mmCIF file of C-alpha atoms in Angstrom:
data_model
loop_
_atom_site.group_PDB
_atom_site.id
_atom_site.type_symbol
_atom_site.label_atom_id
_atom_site.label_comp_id
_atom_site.label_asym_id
_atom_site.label_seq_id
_atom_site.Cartn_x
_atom_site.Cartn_y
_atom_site.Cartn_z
ATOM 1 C CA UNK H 1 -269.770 10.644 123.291
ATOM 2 C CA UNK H 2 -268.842 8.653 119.979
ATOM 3 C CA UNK H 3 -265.969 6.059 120.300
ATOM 4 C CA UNK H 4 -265.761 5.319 116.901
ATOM 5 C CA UNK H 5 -262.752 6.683 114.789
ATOM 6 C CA UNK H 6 -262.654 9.597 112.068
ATOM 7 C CA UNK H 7 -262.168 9.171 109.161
ATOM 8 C CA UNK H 8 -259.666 10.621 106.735
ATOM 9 C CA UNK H 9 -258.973 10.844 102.749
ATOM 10 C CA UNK H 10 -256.762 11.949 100.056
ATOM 11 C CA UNK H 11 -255.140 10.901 96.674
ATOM 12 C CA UNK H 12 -252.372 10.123 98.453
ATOM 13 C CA UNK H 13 -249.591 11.274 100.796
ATOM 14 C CA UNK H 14 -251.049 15.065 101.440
ATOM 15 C CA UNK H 15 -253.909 13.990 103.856
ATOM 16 C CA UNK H 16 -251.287 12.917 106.194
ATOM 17 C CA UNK H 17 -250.837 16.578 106.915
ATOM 18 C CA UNK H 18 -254.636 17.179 107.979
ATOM 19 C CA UNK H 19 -253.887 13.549 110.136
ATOM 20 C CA UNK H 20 -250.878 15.238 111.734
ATOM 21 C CA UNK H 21 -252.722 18.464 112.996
ATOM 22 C CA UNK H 22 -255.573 16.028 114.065
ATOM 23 C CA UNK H 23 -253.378 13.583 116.583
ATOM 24 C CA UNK H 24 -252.386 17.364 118.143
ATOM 25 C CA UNK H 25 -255.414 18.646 118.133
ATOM 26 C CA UNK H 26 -257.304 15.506 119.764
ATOM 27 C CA UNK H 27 -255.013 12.836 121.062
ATOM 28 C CA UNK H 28 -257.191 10.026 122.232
ATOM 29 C CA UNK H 29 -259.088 10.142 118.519
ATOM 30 C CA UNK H 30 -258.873 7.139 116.556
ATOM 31 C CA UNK H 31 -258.123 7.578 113.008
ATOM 32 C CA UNK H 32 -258.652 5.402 109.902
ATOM 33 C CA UNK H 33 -256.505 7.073 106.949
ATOM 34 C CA UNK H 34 -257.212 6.189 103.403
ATOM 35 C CA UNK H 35 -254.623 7.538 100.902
ATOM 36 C CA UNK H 36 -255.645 6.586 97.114
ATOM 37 C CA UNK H 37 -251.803 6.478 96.015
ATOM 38 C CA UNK H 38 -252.314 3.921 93.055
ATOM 39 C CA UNK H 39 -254.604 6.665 91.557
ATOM 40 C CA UNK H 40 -252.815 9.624 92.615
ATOM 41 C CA UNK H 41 -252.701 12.790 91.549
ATOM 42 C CA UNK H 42 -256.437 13.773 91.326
ATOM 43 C CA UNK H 43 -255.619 17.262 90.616
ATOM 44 C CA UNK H 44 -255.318 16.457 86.525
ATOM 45 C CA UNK H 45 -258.431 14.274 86.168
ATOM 46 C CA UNK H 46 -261.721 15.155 84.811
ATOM 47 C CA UNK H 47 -264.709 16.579 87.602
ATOM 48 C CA UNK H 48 -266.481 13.299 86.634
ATOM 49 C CA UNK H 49 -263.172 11.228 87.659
ATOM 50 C CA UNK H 50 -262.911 13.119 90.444
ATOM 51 C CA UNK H 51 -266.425 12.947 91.668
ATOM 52 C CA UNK H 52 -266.264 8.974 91.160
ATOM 53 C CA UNK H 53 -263.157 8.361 92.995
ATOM 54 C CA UNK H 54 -264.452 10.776 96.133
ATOM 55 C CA UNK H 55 -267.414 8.699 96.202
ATOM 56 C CA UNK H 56 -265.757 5.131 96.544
ATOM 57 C CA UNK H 57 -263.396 6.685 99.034
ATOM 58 C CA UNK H 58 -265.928 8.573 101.111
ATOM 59 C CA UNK H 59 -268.063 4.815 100.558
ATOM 60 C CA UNK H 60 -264.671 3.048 101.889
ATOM 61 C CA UNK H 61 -264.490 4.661 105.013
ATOM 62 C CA UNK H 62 -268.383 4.543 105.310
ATOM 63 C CA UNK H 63 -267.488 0.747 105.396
ATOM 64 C CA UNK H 64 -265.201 1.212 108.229
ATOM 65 C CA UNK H 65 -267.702 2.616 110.895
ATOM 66 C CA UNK H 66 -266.319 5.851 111.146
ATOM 67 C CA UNK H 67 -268.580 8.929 113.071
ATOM 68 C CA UNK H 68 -267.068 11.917 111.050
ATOM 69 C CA UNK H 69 -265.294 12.303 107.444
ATOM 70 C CA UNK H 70 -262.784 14.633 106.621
ATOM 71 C CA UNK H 71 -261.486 15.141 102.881
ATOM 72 C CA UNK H 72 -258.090 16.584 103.070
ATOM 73 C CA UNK H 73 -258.080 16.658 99.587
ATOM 74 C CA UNK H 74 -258.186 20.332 97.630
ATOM 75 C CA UNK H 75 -259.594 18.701 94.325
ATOM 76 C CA UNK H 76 -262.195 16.762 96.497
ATOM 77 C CA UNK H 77 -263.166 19.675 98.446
ATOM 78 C CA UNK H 78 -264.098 21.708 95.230
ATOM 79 C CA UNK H 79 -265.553 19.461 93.611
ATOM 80 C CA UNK H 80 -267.723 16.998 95.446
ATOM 81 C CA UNK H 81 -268.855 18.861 98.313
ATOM 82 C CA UNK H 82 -272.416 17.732 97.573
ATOM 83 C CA UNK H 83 -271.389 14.154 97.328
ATOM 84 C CA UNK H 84 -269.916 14.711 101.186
ATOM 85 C CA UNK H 85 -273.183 16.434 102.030
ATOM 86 C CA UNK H 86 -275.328 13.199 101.403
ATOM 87 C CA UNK H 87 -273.308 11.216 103.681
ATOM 88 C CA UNK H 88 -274.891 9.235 107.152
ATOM 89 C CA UNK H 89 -271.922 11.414 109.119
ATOM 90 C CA UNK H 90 -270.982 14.654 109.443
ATOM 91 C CA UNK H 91 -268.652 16.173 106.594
ATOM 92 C CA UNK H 92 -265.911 18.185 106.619
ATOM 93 C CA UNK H 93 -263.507 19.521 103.755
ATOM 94 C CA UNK H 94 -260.743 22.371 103.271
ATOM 95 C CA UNK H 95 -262.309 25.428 101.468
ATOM 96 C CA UNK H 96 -264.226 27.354 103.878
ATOM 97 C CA UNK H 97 -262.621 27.030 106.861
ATOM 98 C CA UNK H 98 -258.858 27.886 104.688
ATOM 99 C CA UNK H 99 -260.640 30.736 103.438
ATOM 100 C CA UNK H 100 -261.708 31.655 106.488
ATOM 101 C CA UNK H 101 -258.533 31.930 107.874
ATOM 102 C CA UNK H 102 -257.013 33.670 105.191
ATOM 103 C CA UNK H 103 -259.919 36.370 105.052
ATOM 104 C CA UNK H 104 -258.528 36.930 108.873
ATOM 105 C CA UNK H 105 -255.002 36.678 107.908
ATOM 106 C CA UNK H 106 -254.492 39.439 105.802
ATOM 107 C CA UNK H 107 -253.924 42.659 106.533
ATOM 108 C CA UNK H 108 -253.868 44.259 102.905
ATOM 109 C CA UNK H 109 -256.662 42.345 101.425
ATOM 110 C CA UNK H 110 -254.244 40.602 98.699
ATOM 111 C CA UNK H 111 -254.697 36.761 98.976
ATOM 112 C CA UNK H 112 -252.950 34.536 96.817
ATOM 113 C CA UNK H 113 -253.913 30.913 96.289
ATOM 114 C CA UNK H 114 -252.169 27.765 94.586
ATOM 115 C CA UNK H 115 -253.994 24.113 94.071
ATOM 116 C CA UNK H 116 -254.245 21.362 91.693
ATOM 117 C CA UNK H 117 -255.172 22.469 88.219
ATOM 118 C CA UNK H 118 -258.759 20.892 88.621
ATOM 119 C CA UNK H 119 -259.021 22.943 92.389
ATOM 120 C CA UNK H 120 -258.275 26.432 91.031
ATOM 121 C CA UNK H 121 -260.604 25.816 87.602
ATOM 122 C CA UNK H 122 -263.242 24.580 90.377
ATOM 123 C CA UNK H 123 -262.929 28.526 91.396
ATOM 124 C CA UNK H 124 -264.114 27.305 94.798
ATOM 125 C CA UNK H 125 -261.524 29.185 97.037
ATOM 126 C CA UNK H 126 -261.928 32.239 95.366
ATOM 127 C CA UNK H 127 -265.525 32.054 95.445
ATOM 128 C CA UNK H 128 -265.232 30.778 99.585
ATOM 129 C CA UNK H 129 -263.271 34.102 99.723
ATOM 130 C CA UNK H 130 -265.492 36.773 98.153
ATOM 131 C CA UNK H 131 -268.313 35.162 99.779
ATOM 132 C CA UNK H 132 -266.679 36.311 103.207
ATOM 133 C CA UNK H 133 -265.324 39.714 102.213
ATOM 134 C CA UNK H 134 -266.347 40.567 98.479
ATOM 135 C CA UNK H 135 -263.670 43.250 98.323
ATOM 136 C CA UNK H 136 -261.068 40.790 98.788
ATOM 137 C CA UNK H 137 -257.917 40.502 95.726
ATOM 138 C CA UNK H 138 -257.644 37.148 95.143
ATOM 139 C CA UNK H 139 -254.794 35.565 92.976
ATOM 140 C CA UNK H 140 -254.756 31.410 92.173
ATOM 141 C CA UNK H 141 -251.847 29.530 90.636
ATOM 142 C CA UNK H 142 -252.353 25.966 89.475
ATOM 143 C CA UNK H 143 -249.442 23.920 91.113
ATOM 144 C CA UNK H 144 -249.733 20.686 89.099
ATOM 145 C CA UNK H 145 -246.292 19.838 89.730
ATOM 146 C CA UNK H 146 -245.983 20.203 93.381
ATOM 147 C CA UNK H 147 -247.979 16.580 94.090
ATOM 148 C CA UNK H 148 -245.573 14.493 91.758
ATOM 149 C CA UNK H 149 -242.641 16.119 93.949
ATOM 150 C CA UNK H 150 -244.205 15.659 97.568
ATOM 151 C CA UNK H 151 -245.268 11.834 96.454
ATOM 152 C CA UNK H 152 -241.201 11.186 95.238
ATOM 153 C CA UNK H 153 -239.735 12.817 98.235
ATOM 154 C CA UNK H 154 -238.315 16.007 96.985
ATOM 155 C CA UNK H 155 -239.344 17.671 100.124
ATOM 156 C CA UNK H 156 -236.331 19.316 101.413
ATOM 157 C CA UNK H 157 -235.539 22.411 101.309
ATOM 158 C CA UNK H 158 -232.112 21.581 99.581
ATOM 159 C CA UNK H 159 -234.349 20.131 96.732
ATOM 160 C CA UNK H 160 -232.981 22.337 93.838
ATOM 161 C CA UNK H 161 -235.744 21.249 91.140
ATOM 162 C CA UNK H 162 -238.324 21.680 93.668
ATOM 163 C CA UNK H 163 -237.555 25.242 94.484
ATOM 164 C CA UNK H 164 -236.922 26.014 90.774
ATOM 165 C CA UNK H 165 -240.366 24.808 90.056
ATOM 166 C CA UNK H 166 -241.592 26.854 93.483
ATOM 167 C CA UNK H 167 -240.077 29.854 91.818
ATOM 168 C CA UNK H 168 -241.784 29.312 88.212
ATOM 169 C CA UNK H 169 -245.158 29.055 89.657
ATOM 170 C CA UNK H 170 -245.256 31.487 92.716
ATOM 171 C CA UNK H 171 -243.142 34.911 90.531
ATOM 172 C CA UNK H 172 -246.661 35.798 89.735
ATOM 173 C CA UNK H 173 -248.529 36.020 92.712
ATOM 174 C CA UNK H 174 -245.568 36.912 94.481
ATOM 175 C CA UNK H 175 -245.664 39.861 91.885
ATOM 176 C CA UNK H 176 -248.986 40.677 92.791
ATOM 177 C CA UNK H 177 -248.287 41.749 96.645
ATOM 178 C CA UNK H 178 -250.154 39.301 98.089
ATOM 179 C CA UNK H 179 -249.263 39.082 102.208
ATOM 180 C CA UNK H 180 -251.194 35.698 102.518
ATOM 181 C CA UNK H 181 -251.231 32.123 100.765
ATOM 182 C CA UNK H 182 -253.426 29.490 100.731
ATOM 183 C CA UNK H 183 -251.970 25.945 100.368
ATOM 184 C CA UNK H 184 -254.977 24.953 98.936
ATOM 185 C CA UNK H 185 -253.475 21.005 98.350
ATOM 186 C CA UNK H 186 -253.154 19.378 101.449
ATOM 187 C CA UNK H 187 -250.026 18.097 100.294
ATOM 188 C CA UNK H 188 -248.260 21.600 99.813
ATOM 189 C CA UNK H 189 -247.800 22.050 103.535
ATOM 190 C CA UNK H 190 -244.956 19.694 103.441
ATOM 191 C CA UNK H 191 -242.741 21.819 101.142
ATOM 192 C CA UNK H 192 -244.003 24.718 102.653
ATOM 193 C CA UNK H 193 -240.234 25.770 104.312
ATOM 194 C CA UNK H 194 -239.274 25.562 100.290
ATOM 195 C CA UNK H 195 -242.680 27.957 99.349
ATOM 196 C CA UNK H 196 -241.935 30.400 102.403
ATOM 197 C CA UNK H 197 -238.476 31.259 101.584
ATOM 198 C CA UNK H 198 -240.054 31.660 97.772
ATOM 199 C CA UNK H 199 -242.724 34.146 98.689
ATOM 200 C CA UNK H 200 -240.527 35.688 101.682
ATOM 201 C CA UNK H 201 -241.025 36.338 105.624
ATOM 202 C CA UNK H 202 -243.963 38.833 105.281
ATOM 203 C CA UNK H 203 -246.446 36.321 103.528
ATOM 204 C CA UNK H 204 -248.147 34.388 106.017
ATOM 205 C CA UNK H 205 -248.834 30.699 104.558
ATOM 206 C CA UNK H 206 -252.550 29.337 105.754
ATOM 207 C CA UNK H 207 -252.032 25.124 105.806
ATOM 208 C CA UNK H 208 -255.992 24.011 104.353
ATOM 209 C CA UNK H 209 -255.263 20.794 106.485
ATOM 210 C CA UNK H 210 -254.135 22.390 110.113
ATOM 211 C CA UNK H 211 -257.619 24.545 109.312
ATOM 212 C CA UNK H 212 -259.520 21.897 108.513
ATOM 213 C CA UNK H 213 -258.206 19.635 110.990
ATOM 214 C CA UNK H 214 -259.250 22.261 113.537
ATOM 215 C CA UNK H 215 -262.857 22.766 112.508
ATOM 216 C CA UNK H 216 -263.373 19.179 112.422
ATOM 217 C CA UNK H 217 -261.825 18.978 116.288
ATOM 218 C CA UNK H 218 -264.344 21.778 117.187
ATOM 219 C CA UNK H 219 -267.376 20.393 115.513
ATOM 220 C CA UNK H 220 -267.002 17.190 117.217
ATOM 221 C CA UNK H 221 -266.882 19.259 120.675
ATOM 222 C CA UNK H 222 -270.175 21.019 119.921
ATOM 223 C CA UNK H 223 -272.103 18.340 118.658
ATOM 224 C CA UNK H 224 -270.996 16.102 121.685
ATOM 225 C CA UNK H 225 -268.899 12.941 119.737
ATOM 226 C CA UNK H 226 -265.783 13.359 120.739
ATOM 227 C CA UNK H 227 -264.279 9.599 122.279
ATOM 228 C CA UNK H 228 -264.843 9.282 125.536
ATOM 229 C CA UNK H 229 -261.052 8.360 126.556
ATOM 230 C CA UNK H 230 -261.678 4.803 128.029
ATOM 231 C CA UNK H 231 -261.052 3.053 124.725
ATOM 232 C CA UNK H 232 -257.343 3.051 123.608
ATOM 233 C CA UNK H 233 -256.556 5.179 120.864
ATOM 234 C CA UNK H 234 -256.179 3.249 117.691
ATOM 235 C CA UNK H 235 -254.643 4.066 113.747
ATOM 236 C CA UNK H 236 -255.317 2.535 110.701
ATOM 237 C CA UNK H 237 -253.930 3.343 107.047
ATOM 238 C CA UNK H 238 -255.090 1.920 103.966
ATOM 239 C CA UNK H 239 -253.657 2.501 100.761
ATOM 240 C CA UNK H 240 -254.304 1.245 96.851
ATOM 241 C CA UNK H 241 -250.534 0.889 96.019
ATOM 242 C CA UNK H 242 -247.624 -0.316 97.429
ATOM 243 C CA UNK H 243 -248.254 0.251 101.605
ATOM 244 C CA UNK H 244 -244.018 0.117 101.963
ATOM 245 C CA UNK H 245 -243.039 3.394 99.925
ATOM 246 C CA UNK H 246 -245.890 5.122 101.789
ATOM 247 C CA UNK H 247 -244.974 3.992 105.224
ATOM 248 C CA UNK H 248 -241.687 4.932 104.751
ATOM 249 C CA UNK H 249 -242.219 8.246 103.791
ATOM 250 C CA UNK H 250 -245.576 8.836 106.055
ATOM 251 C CA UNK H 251 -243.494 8.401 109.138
ATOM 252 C CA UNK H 252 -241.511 11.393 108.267
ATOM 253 C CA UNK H 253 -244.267 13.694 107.446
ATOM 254 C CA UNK H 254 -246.773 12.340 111.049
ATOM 255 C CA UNK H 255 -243.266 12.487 113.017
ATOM 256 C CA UNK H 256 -243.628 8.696 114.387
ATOM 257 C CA UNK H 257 -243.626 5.203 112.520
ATOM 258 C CA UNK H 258 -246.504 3.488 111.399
ATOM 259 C CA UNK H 259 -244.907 0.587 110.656
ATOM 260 C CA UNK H 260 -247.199 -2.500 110.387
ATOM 261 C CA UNK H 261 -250.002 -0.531 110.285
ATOM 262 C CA UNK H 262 -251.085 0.157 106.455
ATOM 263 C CA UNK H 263 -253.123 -2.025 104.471
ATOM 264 C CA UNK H 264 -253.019 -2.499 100.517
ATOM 265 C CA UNK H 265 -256.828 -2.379 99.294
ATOM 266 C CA UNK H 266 -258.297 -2.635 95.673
ATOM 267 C CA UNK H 267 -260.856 0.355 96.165
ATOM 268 C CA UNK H 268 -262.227 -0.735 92.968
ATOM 269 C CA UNK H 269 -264.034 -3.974 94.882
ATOM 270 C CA UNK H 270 -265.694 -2.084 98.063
#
């Protein structure tokens, strides 16, 4: 047994999603949550950027004792996997178990994925996808704008520029047939009611953050560190902007208030 907490990144908001599926998953878990929202989005930076910024993240939460680390971040995933691999902990991202679940998912072999620009040049999904079943169709869509709109709160369904920029970007894998999606930013789940009704019923959306989430809950079972339930459950939330705007809006997406709980840090410094 491990009582020490897990630990969670992302540029910014998005993670909160993996965090979510992670408090259902395994209750008495401690969490440490580090959202990178004065640098956010990561999705239009250079690999190099990228790759720097994953590294003082992963190195922050190092810092904070945690047993396991999870990048809920799309742009991380694809393209610092090797900086995760080097870490004293076990490391988990989104791209193979999301493809994973989309390779079982369809049903007509047509798989469409949208990211960050710098996740779908990466080409790690569709790689992660081929890899499983190399007959596979595979369709990606940069969503650059979709951060930008989850980070401002234009999350509801109601939101008329957000599902006028939902229909711009989706028409052409719509157009394509696909019957599954990957939400291959962990902050796309939280429009996802806006991206459903764009693709329509039959598509089946596959949330990179509820799949990660859940590999991470079973790979702590197998390797024996999950908590062992006498401790109480504890969560922490650090941030590199302003920790008001993103409690505010965090409590809607987790469903409860963290209020009191996040913690401005200058990343730069650890």
């Amino acid at each position: 047994m491990d009582n020490r907490p897990i630990g969670v990144f992302d540029s910014g908001l998005g993670g909160l999603t993996a965090v979510k599926e992670l408090e259902l998953a395994l209750p008495k878990e401690s969490i440490v949550y580090f959202g990178d929202t004065g640098r956010v989005p990561y999705g239009t930076r250079s690999r190099e950027t990228v790759r720097t910024y994953a590294k003082q993240d992963m190195d922050f939460l190092i810092g904070q004792n945690v047993k396991a680390v999870l990048a809920a971040c799309g742009t991380v995933s694809s393209t610092a996997a090797d900086i995760g691999a080097s870490l004293p902990v076990p490391y988990f991202d989104v791209v193979v178990p999301t493809a994973k679940a989309a390779a079982a998912a369809t049903k007509n072999g047509k798989i469409g994925i949208i990211g960050t620009s710098a996740t779908i040049h990466s080409d790690s999904y569709r790689q992660a996808l081929l890899a499983i079943h190399s007959e596979l169709e595979v369709y990606p869509q940069a969503c650059p704008l979709f951060v930008p709109l989850v980070e401002n709160a234009f999350i509801s369904p109601q939101e008329e520029i957000t599902r006028l920029v939902a229909e711009r970007y989706l028409a052409p894998i719509r157009e394509k047939g696909v019957d599954t999606l990957i939400l291959g930013c962990t902050h796309y789940p939280i429009i996802s009611a806006t991206i459903g009704s764009v693709m329509g019923k039959s598509v089946t959306l596959i949330d990179s953050g509820r799949e990660a989430a859940l590999a991470l809950a079973s790979a702590l079972q197998e390797q024996g560190l999950l908590c062992d339930g006498n401790v109480p459950r504890k969560a922490s939330y650090f941030v590199t902007d302003d920790p008001e705007g993103f409690t505010s809006v965090a409590g809607l997406f987790l469903g409860h208030s963290i209020e009191g709980r996040t913690e401005r840090i200058n990343i730069e410094k650890i």
